[in-house]
Amino acid sequence: EELADAQLSDSDVPFLSAQSQQTKDAIPTIMYLRHDYSGNPASASVVLNGKTLRQGGSVNGVRVEEILPDSVVLEYQGTRFRLRALNSWVNL
């Protein structure tokens, strides 16, 4: 219940869930396994598809643009989107 009411970090980047189905179909599977936020971007990291990434890192063509307290901003083939922390995207 608390998480449902939690205020998300401000960002002009839309969540992947808000993208069109065509856009979502183009995004490869992203297994979001760890989220380590830090006020210092050089110390923040996430684990996507088993790979530890910092800002600017990429795996399977998905690049980490920014690590926020509660989400990560990603870019794939020119499309910017956000995933909530530890919420994977499985493209069937």
Tab-separated table of C-alpha atoms in Angstrom:
chain	number	residue	atom	x	y	z
A	1	GLU	CA	0.000	0.000	0.000
A	2	GLU	CA	2.775	2.433	0.851
A	3	LEU	CA	4.439	1.940	-2.526
A	4	ALA	CA	1.217	2.610	-4.376
A	5	ASP	CA	1.089	6.076	-2.824
A	6	ALA	CA	4.801	6.787	-3.124
A	7	GLN	CA	5.761	9.855	-5.082
A	8	LEU	CA	8.013	8.965	-8.010
A	9	SER	CA	11.052	11.031	-8.947
A	10	ASP	CA	10.395	13.842	-11.405
A	11	SER	CA	11.421	13.032	-14.948
A	12	ASP	CA	10.154	14.060	-18.356
A	13	VAL	CA	10.895	10.549	-19.656
A	14	PRO	CA	7.766	8.361	-19.828
A	15	PHE	CA	7.617	4.893	-18.318
A	16	LEU	CA	7.826	2.007	-20.763
A	17	SER	CA	4.259	1.061	-19.835
A	18	ALA	CA	3.063	4.399	-21.290
A	19	GLN	CA	4.668	3.732	-24.683
A	20	SER	CA	2.761	2.428	-27.699
A	21	GLN	CA	2.513	-1.337	-28.150
A	22	GLN	CA	4.652	-1.056	-31.290
A	23	THR	CA	7.411	0.669	-29.295
A	24	LYS	CA	7.185	-1.876	-26.473
A	25	ASP	CA	7.395	-4.746	-28.976
A	26	ALA	CA	10.747	-3.392	-30.206
A	27	ILE	CA	12.351	-3.281	-26.728
A	28	PRO	CA	14.294	-6.444	-25.848
A	29	THR	CA	13.750	-8.295	-22.573
A	30	ILE	CA	15.309	-6.473	-19.617
A	31	MET	CA	15.765	-8.427	-16.385
A	32	TYR	CA	16.191	-5.737	-13.698
A	33	LEU	CA	17.997	-7.499	-10.856
A	34	ARG	CA	19.543	-4.770	-8.675
A	35	HIS	CA	19.139	-1.026	-8.109
A	36	ASP	CA	21.819	0.872	-6.180
A	37	TYR	CA	21.022	4.581	-6.197
A	38	SER	CA	23.507	7.186	-5.031
A	39	GLY	CA	23.374	10.970	-5.093
A	40	ASN	CA	26.738	10.660	-6.838
A	41	PRO	CA	26.019	9.313	-10.356
A	42	ALA	CA	29.480	7.720	-10.517
A	43	SER	CA	28.559	5.491	-7.549
A	44	ALA	CA	25.052	4.500	-8.691
A	45	SER	CA	24.559	1.203	-10.543
A	46	VAL	CA	21.925	-1.216	-11.746
A	47	VAL	CA	22.100	-4.842	-12.815
A	48	LEU	CA	20.316	-5.474	-16.108
A	49	ASN	CA	20.397	-8.895	-17.759
A	50	GLY	CA	23.080	-10.007	-15.302
A	51	LYS	CA	25.452	-7.107	-16.078
A	52	THR	CA	26.330	-4.351	-13.601
A	53	LEU	CA	25.937	-0.994	-15.344
A	54	ARG	CA	26.581	2.609	-14.425
A	55	GLN	CA	25.311	5.693	-16.236
A	56	GLY	CA	26.385	5.411	-19.901
A	57	GLY	CA	26.768	1.623	-19.787
A	58	SER	CA	24.784	-0.696	-22.030
A	59	VAL	CA	23.720	-4.299	-22.501
A	60	ASN	CA	21.994	-5.777	-25.574
A	61	GLY	CA	21.744	-2.299	-27.102
A	62	VAL	CA	19.936	-0.854	-24.051
A	63	ARG	CA	21.859	2.115	-22.614
A	64	VAL	CA	21.546	3.485	-19.068
A	65	GLU	CA	20.997	7.250	-19.269
A	66	GLU	CA	20.233	8.037	-15.625
A	67	ILE	CA	19.731	6.178	-12.352
A	68	LEU	CA	17.047	7.845	-10.238
A	69	PRO	CA	16.112	6.966	-6.627
A	70	ASP	CA	13.128	4.846	-7.738
A	71	SER	CA	13.703	4.104	-11.422
A	72	VAL	CA	16.172	4.031	-14.293
A	73	VAL	CA	16.081	6.012	-17.554
A	74	LEU	CA	17.048	3.834	-20.510
A	75	GLU	CA	17.519	4.358	-24.237
A	76	TYR	CA	17.119	1.787	-26.994
A	77	GLN	CA	17.508	2.694	-30.681
A	78	GLY	CA	16.582	6.316	-30.061
A	79	THR	CA	13.630	5.593	-27.755
A	80	ARG	CA	13.995	6.907	-24.196
A	81	PHE	CA	11.917	5.292	-21.481
A	82	ARG	CA	11.881	4.599	-17.770
A	83	LEU	CA	11.494	1.433	-15.721
A	84	ARG	CA	10.602	1.416	-12.041
A	85	ALA	CA	13.355	0.008	-9.856
A	86	LEU	CA	13.505	-3.800	-9.991
A	87	ASN	CA	10.642	-4.051	-12.495
A	88	SER	CA	11.749	-6.231	-15.384
A	89	TRP	CA	10.423	-6.026	-18.940
A	90	VAL	CA	9.826	-9.383	-20.604
A	91	ASN	CA	9.206	-9.159	-24.345
A	92	LEU	CA	7.379	-12.296	-25.355
